PDB file of C-alpha atoms in Angstrom:
ATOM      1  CA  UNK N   1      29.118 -55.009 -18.559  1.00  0.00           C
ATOM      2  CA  UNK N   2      26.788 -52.664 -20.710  1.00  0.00           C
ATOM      3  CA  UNK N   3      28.673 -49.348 -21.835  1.00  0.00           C
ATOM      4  CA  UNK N   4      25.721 -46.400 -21.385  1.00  0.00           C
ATOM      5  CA  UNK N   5      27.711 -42.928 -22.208  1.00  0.00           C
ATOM      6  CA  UNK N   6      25.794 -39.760 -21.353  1.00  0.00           C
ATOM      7  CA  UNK N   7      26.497 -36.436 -22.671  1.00  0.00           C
ATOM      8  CA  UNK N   8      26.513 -33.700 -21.656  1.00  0.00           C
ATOM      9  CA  UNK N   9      27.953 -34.905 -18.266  1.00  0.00           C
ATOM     10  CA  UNK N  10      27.379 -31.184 -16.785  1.00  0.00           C
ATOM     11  CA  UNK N  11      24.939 -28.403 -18.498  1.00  0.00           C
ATOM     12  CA  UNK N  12      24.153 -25.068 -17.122  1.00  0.00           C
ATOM     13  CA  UNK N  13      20.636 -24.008 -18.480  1.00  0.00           C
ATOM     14  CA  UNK N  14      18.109 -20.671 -18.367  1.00  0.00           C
ATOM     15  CA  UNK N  15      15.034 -20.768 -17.983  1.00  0.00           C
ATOM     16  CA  UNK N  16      12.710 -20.860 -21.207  1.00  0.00           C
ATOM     17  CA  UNK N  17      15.808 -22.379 -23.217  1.00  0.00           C
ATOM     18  CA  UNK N  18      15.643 -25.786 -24.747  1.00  0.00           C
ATOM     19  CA  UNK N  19      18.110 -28.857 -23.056  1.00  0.00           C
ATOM     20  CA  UNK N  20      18.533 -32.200 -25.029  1.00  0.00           C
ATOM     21  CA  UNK N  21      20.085 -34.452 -23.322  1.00  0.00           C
ATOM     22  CA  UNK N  22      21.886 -37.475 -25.116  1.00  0.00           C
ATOM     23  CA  UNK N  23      22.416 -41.575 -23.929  1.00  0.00           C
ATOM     24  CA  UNK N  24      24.137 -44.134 -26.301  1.00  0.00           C
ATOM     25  CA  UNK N  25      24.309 -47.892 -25.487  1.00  0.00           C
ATOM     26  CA  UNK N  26      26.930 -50.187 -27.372  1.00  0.00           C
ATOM     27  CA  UNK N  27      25.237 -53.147 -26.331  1.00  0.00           C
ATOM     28  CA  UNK N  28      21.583 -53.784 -28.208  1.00  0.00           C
ATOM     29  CA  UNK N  29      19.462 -53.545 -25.660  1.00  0.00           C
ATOM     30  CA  UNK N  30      16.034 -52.810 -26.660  1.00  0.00           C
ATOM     31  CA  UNK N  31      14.959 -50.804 -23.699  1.00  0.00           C
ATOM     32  CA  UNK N  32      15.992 -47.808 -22.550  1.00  0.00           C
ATOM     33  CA  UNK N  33      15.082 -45.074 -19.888  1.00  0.00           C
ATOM     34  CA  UNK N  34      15.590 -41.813 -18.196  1.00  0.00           C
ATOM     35  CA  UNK N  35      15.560 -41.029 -14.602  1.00  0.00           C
ATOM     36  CA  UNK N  36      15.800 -38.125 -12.577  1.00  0.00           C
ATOM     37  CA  UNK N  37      17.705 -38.194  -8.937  1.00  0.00           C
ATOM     38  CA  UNK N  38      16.621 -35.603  -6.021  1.00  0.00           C
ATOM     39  CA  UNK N  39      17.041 -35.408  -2.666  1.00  0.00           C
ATOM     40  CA  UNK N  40      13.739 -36.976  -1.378  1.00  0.00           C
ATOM     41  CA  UNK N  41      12.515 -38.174  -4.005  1.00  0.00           C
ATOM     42  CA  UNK N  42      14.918 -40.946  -5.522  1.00  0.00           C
ATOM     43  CA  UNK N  43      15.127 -42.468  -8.951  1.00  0.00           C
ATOM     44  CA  UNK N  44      11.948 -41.554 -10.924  1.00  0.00           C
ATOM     45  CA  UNK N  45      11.092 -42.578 -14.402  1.00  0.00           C
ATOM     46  CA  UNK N  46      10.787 -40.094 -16.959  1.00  0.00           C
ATOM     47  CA  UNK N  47      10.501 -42.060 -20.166  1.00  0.00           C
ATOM     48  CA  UNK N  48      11.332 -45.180 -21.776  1.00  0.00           C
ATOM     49  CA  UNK N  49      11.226 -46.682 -25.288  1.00  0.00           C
ATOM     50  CA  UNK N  50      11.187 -50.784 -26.053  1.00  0.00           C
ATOM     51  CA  UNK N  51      12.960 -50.017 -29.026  1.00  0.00           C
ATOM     52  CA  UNK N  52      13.820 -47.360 -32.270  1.00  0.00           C
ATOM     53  CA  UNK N  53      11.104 -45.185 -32.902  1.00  0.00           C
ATOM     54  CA  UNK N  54       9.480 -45.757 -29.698  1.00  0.00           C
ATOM     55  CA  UNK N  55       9.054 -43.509 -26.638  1.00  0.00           C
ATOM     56  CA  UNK N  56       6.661 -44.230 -23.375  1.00  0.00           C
ATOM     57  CA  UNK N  57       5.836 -42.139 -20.693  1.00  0.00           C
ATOM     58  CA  UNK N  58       7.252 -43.141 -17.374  1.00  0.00           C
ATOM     59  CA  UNK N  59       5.931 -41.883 -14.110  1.00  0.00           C
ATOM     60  CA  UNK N  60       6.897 -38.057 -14.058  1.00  0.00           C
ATOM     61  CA  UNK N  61       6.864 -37.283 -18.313  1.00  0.00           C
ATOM     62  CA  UNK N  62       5.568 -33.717 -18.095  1.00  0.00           C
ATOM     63  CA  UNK N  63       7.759 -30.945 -19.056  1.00  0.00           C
ATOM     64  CA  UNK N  64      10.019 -33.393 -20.896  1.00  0.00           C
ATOM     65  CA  UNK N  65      10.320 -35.464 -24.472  1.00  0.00           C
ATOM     66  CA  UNK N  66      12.067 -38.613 -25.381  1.00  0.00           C
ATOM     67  CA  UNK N  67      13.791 -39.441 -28.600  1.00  0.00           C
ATOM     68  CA  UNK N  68      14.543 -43.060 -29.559  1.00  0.00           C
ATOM     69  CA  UNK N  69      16.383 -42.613 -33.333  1.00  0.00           C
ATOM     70  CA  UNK N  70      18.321 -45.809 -33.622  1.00  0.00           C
ATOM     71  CA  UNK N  71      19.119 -48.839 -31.043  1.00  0.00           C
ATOM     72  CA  UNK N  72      21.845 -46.942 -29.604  1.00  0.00           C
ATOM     73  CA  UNK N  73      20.858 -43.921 -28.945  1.00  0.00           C
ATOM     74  CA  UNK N  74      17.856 -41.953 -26.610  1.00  0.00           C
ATOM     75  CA  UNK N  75      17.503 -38.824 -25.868  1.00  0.00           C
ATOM     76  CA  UNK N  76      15.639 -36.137 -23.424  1.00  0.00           C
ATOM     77  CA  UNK N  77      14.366 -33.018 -24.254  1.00  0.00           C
ATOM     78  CA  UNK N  78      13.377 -30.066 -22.048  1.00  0.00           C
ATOM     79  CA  UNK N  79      11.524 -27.783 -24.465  1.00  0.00           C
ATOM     80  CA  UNK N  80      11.017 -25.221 -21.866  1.00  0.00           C
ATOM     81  CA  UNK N  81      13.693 -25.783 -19.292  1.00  0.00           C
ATOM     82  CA  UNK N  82      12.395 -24.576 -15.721  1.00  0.00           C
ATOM     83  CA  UNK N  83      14.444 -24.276 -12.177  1.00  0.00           C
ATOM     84  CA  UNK N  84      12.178 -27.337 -11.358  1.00  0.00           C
ATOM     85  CA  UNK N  85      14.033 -29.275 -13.551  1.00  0.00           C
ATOM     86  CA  UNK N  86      17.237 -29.185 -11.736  1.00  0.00           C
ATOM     87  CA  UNK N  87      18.791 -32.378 -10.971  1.00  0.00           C
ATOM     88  CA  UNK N  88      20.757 -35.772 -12.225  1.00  0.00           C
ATOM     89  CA  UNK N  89      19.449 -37.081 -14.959  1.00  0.00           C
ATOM     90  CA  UNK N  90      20.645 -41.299 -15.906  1.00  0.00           C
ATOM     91  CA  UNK N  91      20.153 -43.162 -18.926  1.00  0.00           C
ATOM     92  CA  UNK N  92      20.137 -47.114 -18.641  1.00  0.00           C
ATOM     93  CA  UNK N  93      19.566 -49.905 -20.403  1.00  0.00           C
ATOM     94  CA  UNK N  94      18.517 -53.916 -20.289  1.00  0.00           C
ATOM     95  CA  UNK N  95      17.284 -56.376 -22.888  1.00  0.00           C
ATOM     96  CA  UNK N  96      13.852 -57.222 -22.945  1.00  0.00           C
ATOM     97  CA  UNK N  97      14.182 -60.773 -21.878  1.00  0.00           C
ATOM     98  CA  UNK N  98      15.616 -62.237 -18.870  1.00  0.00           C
ATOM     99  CA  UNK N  99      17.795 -61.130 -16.801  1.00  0.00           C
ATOM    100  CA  UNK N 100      16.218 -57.763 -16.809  1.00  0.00           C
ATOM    101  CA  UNK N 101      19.196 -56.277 -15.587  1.00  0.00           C
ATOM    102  CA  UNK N 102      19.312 -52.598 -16.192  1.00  0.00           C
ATOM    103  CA  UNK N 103      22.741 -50.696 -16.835  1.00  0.00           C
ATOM    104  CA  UNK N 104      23.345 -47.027 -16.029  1.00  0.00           C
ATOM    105  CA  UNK N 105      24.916 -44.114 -17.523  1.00  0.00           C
ATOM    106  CA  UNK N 106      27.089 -41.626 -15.159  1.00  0.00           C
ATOM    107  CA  UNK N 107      24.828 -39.162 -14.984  1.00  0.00           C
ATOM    108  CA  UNK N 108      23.718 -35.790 -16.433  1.00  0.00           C
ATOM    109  CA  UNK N 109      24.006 -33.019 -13.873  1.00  0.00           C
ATOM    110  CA  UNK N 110      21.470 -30.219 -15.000  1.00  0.00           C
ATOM    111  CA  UNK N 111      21.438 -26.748 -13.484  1.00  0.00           C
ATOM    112  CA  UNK N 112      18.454 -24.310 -14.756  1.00  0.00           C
ATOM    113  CA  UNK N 113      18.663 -20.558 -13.981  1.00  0.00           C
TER     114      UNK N 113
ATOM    115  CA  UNK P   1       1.380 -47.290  -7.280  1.00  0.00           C
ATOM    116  CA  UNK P   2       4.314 -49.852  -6.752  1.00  0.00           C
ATOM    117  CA  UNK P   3       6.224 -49.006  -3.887  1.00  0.00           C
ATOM    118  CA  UNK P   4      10.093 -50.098  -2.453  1.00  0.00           C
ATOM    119  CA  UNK P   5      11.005 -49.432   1.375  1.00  0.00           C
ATOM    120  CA  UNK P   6      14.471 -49.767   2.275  1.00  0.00           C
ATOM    121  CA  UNK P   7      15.795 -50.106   6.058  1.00  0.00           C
ATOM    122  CA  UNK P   8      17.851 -48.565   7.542  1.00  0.00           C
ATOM    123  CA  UNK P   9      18.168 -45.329   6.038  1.00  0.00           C
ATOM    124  CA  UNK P  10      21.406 -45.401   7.661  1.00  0.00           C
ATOM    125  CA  UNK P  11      24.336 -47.023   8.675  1.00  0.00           C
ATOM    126  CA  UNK P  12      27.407 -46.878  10.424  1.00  0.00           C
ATOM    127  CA  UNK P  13      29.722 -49.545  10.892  1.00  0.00           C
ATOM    128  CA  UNK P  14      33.197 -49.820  12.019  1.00  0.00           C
ATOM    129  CA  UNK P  15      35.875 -51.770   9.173  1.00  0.00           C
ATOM    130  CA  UNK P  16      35.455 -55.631   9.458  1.00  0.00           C
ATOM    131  CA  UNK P  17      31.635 -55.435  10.722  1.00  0.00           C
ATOM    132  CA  UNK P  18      28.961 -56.822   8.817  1.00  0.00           C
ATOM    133  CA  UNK P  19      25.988 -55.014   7.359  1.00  0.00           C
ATOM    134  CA  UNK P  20      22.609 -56.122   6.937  1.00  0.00           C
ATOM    135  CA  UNK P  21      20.207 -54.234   4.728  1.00  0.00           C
ATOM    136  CA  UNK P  22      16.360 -54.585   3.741  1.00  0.00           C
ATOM    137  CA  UNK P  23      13.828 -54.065   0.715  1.00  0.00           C
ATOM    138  CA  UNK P  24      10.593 -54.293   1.522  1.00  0.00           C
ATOM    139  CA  UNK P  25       7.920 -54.176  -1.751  1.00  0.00           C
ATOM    140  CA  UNK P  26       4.248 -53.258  -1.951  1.00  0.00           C
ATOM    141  CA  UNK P  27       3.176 -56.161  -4.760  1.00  0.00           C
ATOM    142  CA  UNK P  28       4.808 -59.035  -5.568  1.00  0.00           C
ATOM    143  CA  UNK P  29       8.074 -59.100  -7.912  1.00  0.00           C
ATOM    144  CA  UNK P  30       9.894 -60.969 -10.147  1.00  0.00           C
ATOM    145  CA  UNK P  31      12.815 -58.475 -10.899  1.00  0.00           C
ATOM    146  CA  UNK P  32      14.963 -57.361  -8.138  1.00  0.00           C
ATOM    147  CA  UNK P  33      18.214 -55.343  -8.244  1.00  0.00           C
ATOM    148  CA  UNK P  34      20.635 -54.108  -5.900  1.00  0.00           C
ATOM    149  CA  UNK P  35      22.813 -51.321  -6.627  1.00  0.00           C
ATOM    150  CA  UNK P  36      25.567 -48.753  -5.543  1.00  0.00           C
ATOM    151  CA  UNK P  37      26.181 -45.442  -5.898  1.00  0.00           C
ATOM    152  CA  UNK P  38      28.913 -42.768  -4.612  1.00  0.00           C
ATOM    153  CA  UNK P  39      27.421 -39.722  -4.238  1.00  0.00           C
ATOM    154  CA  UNK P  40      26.896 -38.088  -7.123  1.00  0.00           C
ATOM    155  CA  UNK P  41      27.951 -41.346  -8.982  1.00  0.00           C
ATOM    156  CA  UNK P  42      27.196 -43.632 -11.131  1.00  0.00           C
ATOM    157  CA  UNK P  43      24.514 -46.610 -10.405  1.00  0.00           C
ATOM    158  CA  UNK P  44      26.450 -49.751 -10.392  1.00  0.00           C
ATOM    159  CA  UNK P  45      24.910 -52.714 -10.578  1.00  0.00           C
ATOM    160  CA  UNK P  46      25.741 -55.143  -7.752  1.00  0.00           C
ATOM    161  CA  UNK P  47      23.282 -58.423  -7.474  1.00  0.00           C
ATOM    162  CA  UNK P  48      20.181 -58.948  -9.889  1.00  0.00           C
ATOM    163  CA  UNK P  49      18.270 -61.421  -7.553  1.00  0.00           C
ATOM    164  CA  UNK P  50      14.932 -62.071  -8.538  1.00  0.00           C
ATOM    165  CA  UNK P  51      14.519 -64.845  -5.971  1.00  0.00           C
ATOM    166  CA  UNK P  52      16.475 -67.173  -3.692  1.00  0.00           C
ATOM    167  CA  UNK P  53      19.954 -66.103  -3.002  1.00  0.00           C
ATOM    168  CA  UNK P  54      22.832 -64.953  -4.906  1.00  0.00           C
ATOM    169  CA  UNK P  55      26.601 -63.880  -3.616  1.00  0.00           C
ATOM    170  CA  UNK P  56      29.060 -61.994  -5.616  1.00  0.00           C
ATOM    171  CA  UNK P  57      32.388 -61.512  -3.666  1.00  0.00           C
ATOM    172  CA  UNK P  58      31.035 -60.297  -0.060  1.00  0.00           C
ATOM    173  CA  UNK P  59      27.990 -59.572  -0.900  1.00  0.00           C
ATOM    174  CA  UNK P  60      24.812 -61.901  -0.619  1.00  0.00           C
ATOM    175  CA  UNK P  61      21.517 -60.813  -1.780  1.00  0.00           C
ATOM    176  CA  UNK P  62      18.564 -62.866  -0.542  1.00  0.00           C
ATOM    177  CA  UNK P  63      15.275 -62.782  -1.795  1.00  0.00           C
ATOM    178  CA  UNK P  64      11.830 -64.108  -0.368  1.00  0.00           C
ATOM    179  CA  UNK P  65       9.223 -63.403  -3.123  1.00  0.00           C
ATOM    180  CA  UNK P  66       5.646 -64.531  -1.265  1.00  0.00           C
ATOM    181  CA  UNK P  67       7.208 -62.506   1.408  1.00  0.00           C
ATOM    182  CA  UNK P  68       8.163 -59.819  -0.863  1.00  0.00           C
ATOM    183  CA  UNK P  69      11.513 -58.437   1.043  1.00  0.00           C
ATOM    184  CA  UNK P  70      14.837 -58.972  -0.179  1.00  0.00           C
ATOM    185  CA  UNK P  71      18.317 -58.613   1.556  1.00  0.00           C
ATOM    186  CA  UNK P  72      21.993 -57.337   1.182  1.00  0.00           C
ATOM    187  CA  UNK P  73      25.196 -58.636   3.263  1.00  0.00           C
ATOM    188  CA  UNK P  74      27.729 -57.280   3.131  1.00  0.00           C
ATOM    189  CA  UNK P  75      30.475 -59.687   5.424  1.00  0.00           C
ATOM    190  CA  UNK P  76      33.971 -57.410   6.657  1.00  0.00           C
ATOM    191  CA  UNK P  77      32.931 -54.476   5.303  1.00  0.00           C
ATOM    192  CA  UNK P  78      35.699 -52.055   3.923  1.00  0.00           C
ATOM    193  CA  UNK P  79      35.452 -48.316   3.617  1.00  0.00           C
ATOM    194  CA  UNK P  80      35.801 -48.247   0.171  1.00  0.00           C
ATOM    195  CA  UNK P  81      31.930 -49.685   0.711  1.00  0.00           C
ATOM    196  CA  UNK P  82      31.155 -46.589   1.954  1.00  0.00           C
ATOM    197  CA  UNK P  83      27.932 -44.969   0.083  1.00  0.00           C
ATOM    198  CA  UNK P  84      24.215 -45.404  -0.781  1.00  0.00           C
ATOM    199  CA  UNK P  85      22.691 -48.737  -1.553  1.00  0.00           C
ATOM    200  CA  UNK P  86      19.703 -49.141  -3.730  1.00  0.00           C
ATOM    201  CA  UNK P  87      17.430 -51.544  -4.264  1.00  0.00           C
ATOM    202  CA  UNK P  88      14.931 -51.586  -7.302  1.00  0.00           C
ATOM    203  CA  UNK P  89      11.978 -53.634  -7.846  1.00  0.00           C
ATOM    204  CA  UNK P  90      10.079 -54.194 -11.383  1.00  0.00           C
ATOM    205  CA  UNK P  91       7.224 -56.596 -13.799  1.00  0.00           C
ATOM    206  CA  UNK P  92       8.663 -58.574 -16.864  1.00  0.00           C
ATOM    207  CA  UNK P  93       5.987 -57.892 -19.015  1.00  0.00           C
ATOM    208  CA  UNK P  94       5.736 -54.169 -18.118  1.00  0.00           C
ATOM    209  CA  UNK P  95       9.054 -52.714 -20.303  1.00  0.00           C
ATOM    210  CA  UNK P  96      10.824 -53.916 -16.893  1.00  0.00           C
ATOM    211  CA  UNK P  97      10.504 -50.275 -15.570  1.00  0.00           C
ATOM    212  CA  UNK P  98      12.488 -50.190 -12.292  1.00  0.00           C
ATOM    213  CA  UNK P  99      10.897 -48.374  -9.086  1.00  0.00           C
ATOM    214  CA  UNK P 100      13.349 -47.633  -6.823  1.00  0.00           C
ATOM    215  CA  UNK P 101      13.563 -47.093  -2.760  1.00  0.00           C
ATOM    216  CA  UNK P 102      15.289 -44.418  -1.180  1.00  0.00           C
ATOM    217  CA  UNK P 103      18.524 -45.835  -0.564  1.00  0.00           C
ATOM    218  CA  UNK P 104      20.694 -46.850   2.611  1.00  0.00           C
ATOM    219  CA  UNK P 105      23.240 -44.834   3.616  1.00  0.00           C
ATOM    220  CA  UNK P 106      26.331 -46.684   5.088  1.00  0.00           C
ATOM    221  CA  UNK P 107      29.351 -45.372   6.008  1.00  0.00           C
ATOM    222  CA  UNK P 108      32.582 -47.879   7.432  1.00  0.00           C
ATOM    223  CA  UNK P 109      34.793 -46.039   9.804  1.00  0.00           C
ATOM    224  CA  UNK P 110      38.354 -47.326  10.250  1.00  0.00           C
TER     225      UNK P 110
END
């Protein structure tokens, strides 16, 4: 199975202060994403990227950036943290051809002040 | 706006039972996934079934794409299966972006 590692796995955050949040993959998947998890809400898609040096917008982008540096590695930025932005963040990843299976990370758990 | 219903939103069974559990989608698929999660857990994959039917262990995913619903069984459940199922729909051709549903809940008493 994939190997997604998130880090950090818990961050404690105030309000105005920057977060990056970092995903590797060991397996060369192209694509790669970031989720959020609430209560109510579900899994929701905060950005992707189809490969290095590429970042999309998912469904919910605002207030956060992607990074795509290298195959293995995507991150998420919160410029501007905000209380709003509390929750579990995942990484996963797939290929880009069939079977679009997508892998997961354990999970970021962010708490903004 | 792509949408994934899941039924029920809860479960309770009692150890050996089987489960039944439903995805409904608002368009037409071609990438289904079922997954698990503990709370506050990690997503693990269990079935990708983009169509027909697929078992892994006791678990069998079916799914009907012109009906666009798939299924999970689950046959003598255990209460290690205890937790949140979620199923997750998505396009080839669109960066296979995942939407998911809202999960069942199911919890196997002894």
């Amino acid at each position: 199975e994939a190997a997604v590692t998130q880090s950090p796995r818990n961050k404690v955050a105030v309000t105005g202060g920057k977060v990056t949040l970092s995903c590797n993959q060991t397996n060369n998947h192209n694509n790669m994403y970031w989720y959020r998890q609430d209560t109510g809400h579900g899994l929701r898609l905060i950005h992707y990227s189809y490969g290095a040096g590429s970042t999309e917008k998912g469904d919910i982008p605002d207030g956060y950036k992607a990074s795509r540096p290298s195959q293995e590695n995507f991150s998420l930025i919160l410029e501007l943290a905000t209380p709003s932005q509390t929750s579990v963040y995942f990484c996963a990843s797939g290929d880009s051809g069939a079977p679009y299976e997508q892998y997961f990370g354990p999970g970021t758990r962010l708490t903004v002040l | 706006e792509q949408q994934v219903q899941q039924s029920p939103a809860s479960l309770v069974l009692q150890e050996g039972e089987n489960a039944e559990l439903q995805c409904s989608f608002s368009i037409f698929t071609n990438q289904v996934q079922w997954f698990y999660q503990r709370p506050g857990g990690r997503l693990v994959s269990l079935l990708y079934n983009p169509s027909g039917t697929k078992q892994s262990g006791r678990l069998t995913s079916t799914t009907v794409i012109k009906e666009r619903r798939s299924s999970l069984h689950i046959s003598s459940s255990q209460i290690t299966d205890s937790g949140t199922y979620l199923c997750a729909m998505g396009l080839s051709g669109s960066f296979n972006k995942l939407t998911f549903g809202a999960g069942t809940r199911l919890a196997v008493c002894p």
